[in-house]
Amino acid sequence: MSIWLIPAVILIVLVTATIKRVPAYEVFVEGSKEGIQIAVSLLPFLLGMMVSIAIFQASGAMDAVLSLVKPLTSLFAVPEQILPLALIRPISGTAALSVTTELIRTFGPDSIIGQLASVMQGSTDTTLYIITVYFGAVGIRRMGDALKVGLLADLVGIIASIIIVIILFG
Amino acid sequence: MVNLIWVFLAVSGICYAAFNGTMDKVNEAIFLTIEESVMITLSLAGVLVFWLGLMKIAEEAGLLSGLAKLFKPIVKRIFPDIPENDPALGYILSNMTANMFGLGNAATPMGLKAMKEMKRLSGSDKASRSMITFLAINTSSLTLIPTTVIAIRMKYGSVDPTSIVAATIFATTISTIAALIIDRYFYYLRKKAGRAL
């Protein structure tokens, strides 16, 4: 289905524009110029955040933090292997994807841990990345409560996916 | 807050590396990541140029305002400070729709454009109420069909790669509703303290 989706959107937009006598190509070029500006203004924010996360990860500090928190999970009867994913998901999308892949490979996609990793990966998003990109590109310097709201929503999403997976597959 | 997180990640990483002899890895990671971020920006630039061009046509052809009109009752409640029929609403809706169908590539340009329109409305470098709400919805992930996850599950021989779709939709719905409630609560706190924008 997704193979048809993007061409269909393009088709609908172009046909509607032609019917309404919009000079499609000229408007396209006019609108797309903005894309270059946005991309260029994005680079400093993205590069800065990515380098900081990479230092933290490559030094081994991230693994150290994760192993510190591991014993906590036994308190809640949640598979401890899932915890690193829950912690990394809001911070780094690529790191989270590699953790998910590793969990699915090690425990099997149809194991409870594999299912849990799949649902967690699919139902949350990388809050830090989204905030960096969206606020960075338009020059929002004071982000108000955005990070707090985003991280709290992540926490709810993670807890929800654990409960749902245990009910459905446990 | 993001200043602190940023400095903390780099400083604690370097200190940790100094005590654990992983400085060579840190060095390597810095240069690899600089390259990687430029590559990401470049590939994002292509996607941005294409989709913002197409969306400009959609805007001029009246498709975005049509979309906004269709979902007005819901969106008006979620974003009460955006004026009716404002192009910002059209871009917010296209971002949400693209996210739901797992078109991450097309969702980001629409989201960035939505942010730009919301900044035009607020005219300040401080995050406005609607911007925070919009981010909350995005960070809680609206994806209905998690294509990447399904692909990984297929690769590792799952008997039923799509078995997690229902659970994912359920979890996403809960986290999005929670995000909206949490967002409202923080807005209420700001209002009480007289800091609401």
CSV table of C-alpha atoms in Angstrom, one decimal:
chain,number,residue,atom,x,y,z
A,1,MET,CA,0.0,0.0,0.0
A,2,SER,CA,2.8,2.5,0.9
A,3,ILE,CA,4.2,2.1,-2.6
A,4,TRP,CA,1.1,3.8,-3.9
A,5,LEU,CA,0.7,6.4,-1.3
A,6,ILE,CA,3.4,8.9,-2.3
A,7,PRO,CA,2.7,8.8,-6.0
A,8,ALA,CA,-1.0,9.2,-5.2
A,9,VAL,CA,-0.3,12.3,-3.2
A,10,ILE,CA,1.8,13.8,-6.0
A,11,LEU,CA,-0.9,13.0,-8.5
A,12,ILE,CA,-3.7,14.5,-6.5
A,13,VAL,CA,-1.8,17.7,-5.8
A,14,LEU,CA,-0.7,18.2,-9.4
A,15,VAL,CA,-4.1,17.4,-10.9
A,16,THR,CA,-5.9,19.7,-8.5
A,17,ALA,CA,-3.5,22.5,-9.2
A,18,THR,CA,-3.9,22.2,-12.9
A,19,ILE,CA,-7.7,22.2,-12.6
A,20,LYS,CA,-7.5,25.3,-10.4
A,21,ARG,CA,-5.0,26.9,-12.9
A,22,VAL,CA,-2.1,27.2,-10.4
A,23,PRO,CA,1.2,27.6,-12.3
A,24,ALA,CA,2.4,24.3,-10.8
A,25,TYR,CA,6.1,24.3,-11.8
A,26,GLU,CA,6.8,27.9,-10.8
A,27,VAL,CA,5.0,27.5,-7.5
A,28,PHE,CA,7.0,24.3,-6.9
A,29,VAL,CA,10.3,26.1,-7.4
A,30,GLU,CA,9.2,29.0,-5.2
A,31,GLY,CA,8.2,26.7,-2.4
A,32,SER,CA,11.2,24.4,-2.6
A,33,LYS,CA,13.7,27.2,-2.2
A,34,GLU,CA,12.6,27.4,1.4
A,35,GLY,CA,13.7,23.8,1.8
A,36,ILE,CA,17.4,24.7,1.2
A,37,GLN,CA,17.2,27.5,3.7
A,38,ILE,CA,15.7,25.3,6.3
A,39,ALA,CA,18.2,22.5,5.7
A,40,VAL,CA,21.2,24.9,6.0
A,41,SER,CA,19.9,26.5,9.2
A,42,LEU,CA,19.4,23.0,10.6
A,43,LEU,CA,23.0,21.8,10.3
A,44,PRO,CA,24.5,23.5,13.4
A,45,PHE,CA,21.8,22.2,15.7
A,46,LEU,CA,21.9,18.7,14.4
A,47,LEU,CA,25.6,18.5,14.2
A,48,GLY,CA,26.1,19.8,17.7
A,49,MET,CA,23.6,17.5,19.3
A,50,MET,CA,24.8,14.4,17.4
A,51,VAL,CA,28.5,15.0,18.3
A,52,SER,CA,27.6,15.4,22.0
A,53,ILE,CA,25.6,12.1,22.0
A,54,ALA,CA,28.3,10.4,20.1
A,55,ILE,CA,31.0,11.4,22.7
A,56,PHE,CA,28.8,10.1,25.5
A,57,GLN,CA,28.1,6.8,23.7
A,58,ALA,CA,31.6,6.1,22.3
A,59,SER,CA,33.3,6.8,25.7
A,60,GLY,CA,31.3,3.9,27.2
A,61,ALA,CA,29.5,6.3,29.6
A,62,MET,CA,26.1,5.4,28.2
A,63,ASP,CA,26.7,1.7,28.8
A,64,ALA,CA,27.9,2.5,32.4
A,65,VAL,CA,24.7,4.4,33.1
A,66,LEU,CA,22.6,1.6,31.6
A,67,SER,CA,24.2,-1.1,33.8
A,68,LEU,CA,23.6,1.1,36.8
A,69,VAL,CA,19.9,1.2,36.2
A,70,LYS,CA,19.5,-2.4,35.3
A,71,PRO,CA,18.9,-3.8,38.8
A,72,LEU,CA,15.9,-1.4,39.1
A,73,THR,CA,13.8,-3.4,36.7
A,74,SER,CA,13.7,-6.6,38.7
A,75,LEU,CA,11.7,-4.6,41.2
A,76,PHE,CA,8.9,-4.3,38.6
A,77,ALA,CA,9.0,-7.8,37.1
A,78,VAL,CA,9.8,-6.3,33.7
A,79,PRO,CA,12.4,-8.1,31.5
A,80,GLU,CA,15.6,-6.2,32.4
A,81,GLN,CA,16.9,-6.5,28.8
A,82,ILE,CA,14.4,-4.0,27.6
A,83,LEU,CA,15.6,-1.2,29.9
A,84,PRO,CA,18.5,0.0,27.7
A,85,LEU,CA,16.0,0.6,24.9
A,86,ALA,CA,13.6,2.5,27.1
A,87,LEU,CA,16.4,4.8,28.2
A,88,ILE,CA,18.0,5.4,24.8
A,89,ARG,CA,14.8,5.8,22.7
A,90,PRO,CA,14.2,9.5,23.6
A,91,ILE,CA,17.9,10.4,23.2
A,92,SER,CA,19.1,8.8,20.0
A,93,GLY,CA,17.1,7.2,17.2
A,94,THR,CA,20.0,5.3,15.6
A,95,ALA,CA,21.2,3.9,18.9
A,96,ALA,CA,17.6,2.9,19.7
A,97,LEU,CA,17.2,1.1,16.4
A,98,SER,CA,20.4,-0.8,16.9
A,99,VAL,CA,19.4,-1.9,20.4
A,100,THR,CA,16.0,-3.0,19.0
A,101,THR,CA,17.6,-5.0,16.2
A,102,GLU,CA,20.0,-6.6,18.7
A,103,LEU,CA,17.2,-7.6,21.1
A,104,ILE,CA,15.1,-9.0,18.2
A,105,ARG,CA,18.2,-10.9,16.9
A,106,THR,CA,19.2,-12.3,20.3
A,107,PHE,CA,15.8,-13.2,21.7
A,108,GLY,CA,13.8,-13.8,18.5
A,109,PRO,CA,11.1,-11.5,17.0
A,110,ASP,CA,8.3,-13.6,18.5
A,111,SER,CA,9.7,-13.8,22.1
A,112,ILE,CA,8.1,-11.5,24.7
A,113,ILE,CA,11.3,-9.3,24.7
A,114,GLY,CA,11.2,-9.2,20.9
A,115,GLN,CA,7.6,-8.1,20.9
A,116,LEU,CA,8.2,-5.6,23.6
A,117,ALA,CA,11.2,-4.1,21.8
A,118,SER,CA,9.1,-3.9,18.5
A,119,VAL,CA,6.2,-2.1,20.2
A,120,MET,CA,8.4,0.3,22.2
A,121,GLN,CA,10.4,1.2,19.0
A,122,GLY,CA,7.2,1.8,17.1
A,123,SER,CA,5.1,3.7,19.6
A,124,THR,CA,7.6,6.3,20.8
A,125,ASP,CA,9.9,8.7,19.0
A,126,THR,CA,13.3,10.4,19.6
A,127,THR,CA,12.2,13.4,21.6
A,128,LEU,CA,15.6,15.1,21.7
A,129,TYR,CA,16.1,14.8,17.9
A,130,ILE,CA,12.6,16.1,17.1
A,131,ILE,CA,13.0,19.1,19.5
A,132,THR,CA,16.5,19.8,18.1
A,133,VAL,CA,15.4,19.7,14.5
A,134,TYR,CA,12.0,21.4,14.8
A,135,PHE,CA,13.1,24.2,17.1
A,136,GLY,CA,16.5,24.6,15.5
A,137,ALA,CA,15.3,25.0,12.0
A,138,VAL,CA,13.0,28.0,12.9
A,139,GLY,CA,15.3,29.5,15.5
A,140,ILE,CA,13.3,28.9,18.7
A,141,ARG,CA,15.8,29.5,21.5
A,142,ARG,CA,13.7,29.3,24.5
A,143,MET,CA,11.9,26.0,24.4
A,144,GLY,CA,9.6,26.4,27.4
A,145,ASP,CA,8.1,23.2,28.7
A,146,ALA,CA,8.6,21.2,25.4
A,147,LEU,CA,11.3,18.9,26.7
A,148,LYS,CA,9.5,18.1,29.9
A,149,VAL,CA,6.3,17.4,28.1
A,150,GLY,CA,8.0,15.2,25.5
A,151,LEU,CA,10.0,13.2,28.0
A,152,LEU,CA,7.0,12.6,30.3
A,153,ALA,CA,5.0,11.5,27.3
A,154,ASP,CA,7.8,9.1,26.4
A,155,LEU,CA,7.6,7.6,29.9
A,156,VAL,CA,3.9,7.0,29.6
A,157,GLY,CA,4.4,5.5,26.1
A,158,ILE,CA,7.1,3.1,27.5
A,159,ILE,CA,5.0,2.0,30.5
A,160,ALA,CA,1.9,1.6,28.2
A,161,SER,CA,3.8,-0.6,25.8
A,162,ILE,CA,5.1,-2.8,28.6
A,163,ILE,CA,1.6,-3.3,30.0
A,164,ILE,CA,0.0,-3.8,26.6
A,165,VAL,CA,2.6,-6.4,25.5
A,166,ILE,CA,2.4,-8.3,28.8
A,167,ILE,CA,-1.4,-8.4,28.5
A,168,LEU,CA,-1.5,-9.4,24.8
A,169,PHE,CA,1.5,-11.7,24.5
A,170,GLY,CA,2.6,-12.5,28.1
B,1,MET,CA,17.6,22.7,29.9
B,2,VAL,CA,18.9,21.6,26.6
B,3,ASN,CA,22.1,23.6,27.2
B,4,LEU,CA,22.7,21.5,30.4
B,5,ILE,CA,22.0,18.2,28.7
B,6,TRP,CA,24.2,19.0,25.8
B,7,VAL,CA,27.2,20.1,27.9
B,8,PHE,CA,26.6,17.2,30.3
B,9,LEU,CA,26.7,14.5,27.6
B,10,ALA,CA,30.0,15.8,26.1
B,11,VAL,CA,31.7,16.6,29.4
B,12,SER,CA,30.8,13.4,31.2
B,13,GLY,CA,31.7,11.4,28.1
B,14,ILE,CA,35.2,12.9,27.8
B,15,CYS,CA,35.8,12.5,31.6
B,16,TYR,CA,34.6,8.9,31.5
B,17,ALA,CA,36.9,8.2,28.5
B,18,ALA,CA,39.8,9.8,30.3
B,19,PHE,CA,39.4,7.3,33.2
B,20,ASN,CA,38.6,4.3,31.1
B,21,GLY,CA,41.1,4.6,28.2
B,22,THR,CA,38.5,5.0,25.5
B,23,MET,CA,39.7,8.4,24.2
B,24,ASP,CA,40.6,6.9,20.9
B,25,LYS,CA,37.0,5.8,20.4
B,26,VAL,CA,35.7,9.3,21.4
B,27,ASN,CA,38.0,10.9,18.8
B,28,GLU,CA,36.9,8.6,16.1
B,29,ALA,CA,33.2,9.1,17.0
B,30,ILE,CA,33.6,12.9,16.9
B,31,PHE,CA,34.9,12.9,13.3
B,32,LEU,CA,32.5,10.2,12.1
B,33,THR,CA,29.5,12.0,13.6
B,34,ILE,CA,30.5,15.4,12.0
B,35,GLU,CA,30.5,13.7,8.6
B,36,GLU,CA,27.3,11.8,9.4
B,37,SER,CA,25.4,14.9,10.4
B,38,VAL,CA,26.4,16.7,7.2
B,39,MET,CA,25.2,13.6,5.2
B,40,ILE,CA,21.9,13.6,7.1
B,41,THR,CA,21.4,17.3,6.5
B,42,LEU,CA,22.1,16.9,2.8
B,43,SER,CA,19.7,14.0,2.3
B,44,LEU,CA,17.2,15.9,4.4
B,45,ALA,CA,17.8,18.9,2.1
B,46,GLY,CA,16.6,16.9,-0.9
B,47,VAL,CA,13.5,15.7,0.9
B,48,LEU,CA,12.8,19.2,2.1
B,49,VAL,CA,13.2,20.8,-1.3
B,50,PHE,CA,10.9,18.3,-2.9
B,51,TRP,CA,8.1,18.2,-0.3
B,52,LEU,CA,8.1,21.9,0.4
B,53,GLY,CA,7.8,22.5,-3.3
B,54,LEU,CA,4.9,20.1,-3.6
B,55,MET,CA,3.2,21.4,-0.5
B,56,LYS,CA,3.4,25.0,-1.8
B,57,ILE,CA,1.4,23.8,-4.8
B,58,ALA,CA,-1.0,22.0,-2.5
B,59,GLU,CA,-1.4,25.3,-0.5
B,60,GLU,CA,-2.0,27.4,-3.6
B,61,ALA,CA,-4.5,24.9,-5.0
B,62,GLY,CA,-6.5,25.1,-1.7
B,63,LEU,CA,-5.8,21.5,-0.7
B,64,LEU,CA,-4.2,22.4,2.6
B,65,SER,CA,-7.1,24.7,3.7
B,66,GLY,CA,-9.5,21.9,2.6
B,67,LEU,CA,-7.7,19.5,4.9
B,68,ALA,CA,-7.7,22.0,7.7
B,69,LYS,CA,-11.5,22.6,7.2
B,70,LEU,CA,-12.2,18.9,7.2
B,71,PHE,CA,-10.5,18.3,10.6
B,72,LYS,CA,-11.4,21.7,12.0
B,73,PRO,CA,-13.5,20.5,15.0
B,74,ILE,CA,-10.7,18.4,16.4
B,75,VAL,CA,-7.7,20.6,15.5
B,76,LYS,CA,-9.4,23.7,16.9
B,77,ARG,CA,-9.6,22.1,20.3
B,78,ILE,CA,-6.0,20.9,20.2
B,79,PHE,CA,-4.5,24.2,18.9
B,80,PRO,CA,-6.9,26.9,20.2
B,81,ASP,CA,-4.4,29.7,19.7
B,82,ILE,CA,-4.1,29.2,15.9
B,83,PRO,CA,-6.6,31.3,13.9
B,84,GLU,CA,-9.1,29.5,11.7
B,85,ASN,CA,-8.1,28.8,8.1
B,86,ASP,CA,-4.5,29.7,8.9
B,87,PRO,CA,-2.0,27.9,6.6
B,88,ALA,CA,-0.3,26.6,9.8
B,89,LEU,CA,-3.2,24.3,10.4
B,90,GLY,CA,-2.9,22.8,7.0
B,91,TYR,CA,0.8,22.0,7.5
B,92,ILE,CA,0.1,20.6,11.0
B,93,LEU,CA,-2.5,18.3,9.5
B,94,SER,CA,-0.3,17.2,6.6
B,95,ASN,CA,2.5,16.4,9.1
B,96,MET,CA,0.2,14.3,11.3
B,97,THR,CA,-1.3,12.5,8.3
B,98,ALA,CA,2.2,11.7,6.9
B,99,ASN,CA,3.3,10.5,10.3
B,100,MET,CA,0.3,8.2,10.7
B,101,PHE,CA,1.1,6.4,7.4
B,102,GLY,CA,4.7,6.0,8.3
B,103,LEU,CA,5.9,8.5,5.7
B,104,GLY,CA,8.6,9.9,8.0
B,105,ASN,CA,10.4,11.4,5.0
B,106,ALA,CA,7.4,13.5,4.0
B,107,ALA,CA,6.4,14.3,7.6
B,108,THR,CA,9.5,16.2,8.6
B,109,PRO,CA,9.3,19.0,5.9
B,110,MET,CA,5.6,19.5,6.7
B,111,GLY,CA,6.4,19.7,10.4
B,112,LEU,CA,9.2,22.2,9.9
B,113,LYS,CA,6.9,24.3,7.7
B,114,ALA,CA,4.2,24.1,10.4
B,115,MET,CA,6.8,25.4,12.9
B,116,LYS,CA,7.7,28.2,10.6
B,117,GLU,CA,4.1,29.2,10.3
B,118,MET,CA,3.6,29.1,14.0
B,119,LYS,CA,6.6,31.2,14.5
B,120,ARG,CA,5.1,33.7,12.1
B,121,LEU,CA,2.0,33.8,14.3
B,122,SER,CA,3.9,34.2,17.6
B,123,GLY,CA,6.7,36.4,16.3
B,124,SER,CA,9.0,35.4,19.2
B,125,ASP,CA,12.0,33.2,19.7
B,126,LYS,CA,10.2,31.5,22.6
B,127,ALA,CA,8.2,28.3,22.0
B,128,SER,CA,4.5,29.2,21.8
B,129,ARG,CA,1.7,27.2,23.3
B,130,SER,CA,0.8,25.6,19.9
B,131,MET,CA,4.5,24.8,19.2
B,132,ILE,CA,4.8,22.9,22.5
B,133,THR,CA,1.5,21.0,21.8
B,134,PHE,CA,2.7,20.2,18.3
B,135,LEU,CA,6.0,18.8,19.6
B,136,ALA,CA,4.3,16.8,22.2
B,137,ILE,CA,2.1,15.1,19.5
B,138,ASN,CA,5.2,14.4,17.4
B,139,THR,CA,7.4,13.1,20.1
B,140,SER,CA,4.7,10.6,21.3
B,141,SER,CA,4.8,9.2,17.7
B,142,LEU,CA,1.6,8.9,15.7
B,143,THR,CA,2.9,6.0,13.5
B,144,LEU,CA,0.1,3.6,12.8
B,145,ILE,CA,2.2,1.2,10.7
B,146,PRO,CA,5.7,0.9,12.0
B,147,THR,CA,7.3,-0.2,8.7
B,148,THR,CA,11.0,-0.2,10.0
B,149,VAL,CA,10.1,-2.5,12.9
B,150,ILE,CA,8.1,-4.9,10.6
B,151,ALA,CA,11.1,-5.0,8.3
B,152,ILE,CA,13.5,-6.0,11.1
B,153,ARG,CA,11.0,-8.6,12.3
B,154,MET,CA,10.8,-10.1,8.8
B,155,LYS,CA,14.6,-10.2,8.5
B,156,TYR,CA,14.9,-12.2,11.7
B,157,GLY,CA,12.3,-14.8,10.7
B,158,SER,CA,9.2,-13.8,12.7
B,159,VAL,CA,6.2,-16.1,12.1
B,160,ASP,CA,4.0,-13.1,12.2
B,161,PRO,CA,5.9,-9.8,11.5
B,162,THR,CA,2.8,-7.6,11.8
B,163,SER,CA,1.6,-9.1,15.1
B,164,ILE,CA,2.8,-6.0,16.9
B,165,VAL,CA,0.8,-3.5,14.8
B,166,ALA,CA,-2.4,-3.6,17.0
B,167,ALA,CA,-0.3,-3.3,20.2
B,168,THR,CA,1.7,-0.4,18.7
B,169,ILE,CA,-1.4,1.5,17.6
B,170,PHE,CA,-2.8,1.0,21.1
B,171,ALA,CA,0.4,2.2,22.8
B,172,THR,CA,0.8,5.1,20.4
B,173,THR,CA,-2.8,6.2,21.1
B,174,ILE,CA,-2.2,6.1,24.9
B,175,SER,CA,1.1,8.0,24.7
B,176,THR,CA,-0.4,10.7,22.3
B,177,ILE,CA,-3.4,11.2,24.6
B,178,ALA,CA,-1.1,11.3,27.6
B,179,ALA,CA,1.1,13.9,25.7
B,180,LEU,CA,-1.9,16.1,25.2
B,181,ILE,CA,-3.0,15.9,28.8
B,182,ILE,CA,0.5,16.5,30.1
B,183,ASP,CA,0.8,19.5,27.7
B,184,ARG,CA,-2.5,20.9,28.9
B,185,TYR,CA,-1.3,20.5,32.5
B,186,PHE,CA,1.9,22.4,31.9
B,187,TYR,CA,0.0,25.1,30.1
B,188,TYR,CA,-2.3,25.4,33.1
B,189,LEU,CA,0.7,25.8,35.3
B,190,ARG,CA,2.2,28.5,33.0
B,191,LYS,CA,-1.1,30.3,33.0
B,192,LYS,CA,-1.4,30.2,36.7
B,193,ALA,CA,2.1,31.6,37.1
B,194,GLY,CA,1.2,34.3,34.5
B,195,ARG,CA,3.9,33.1,32.0
B,196,ALA,CA,1.5,31.9,29.3
B,197,LEU,CA,2.3,33.1,25.8
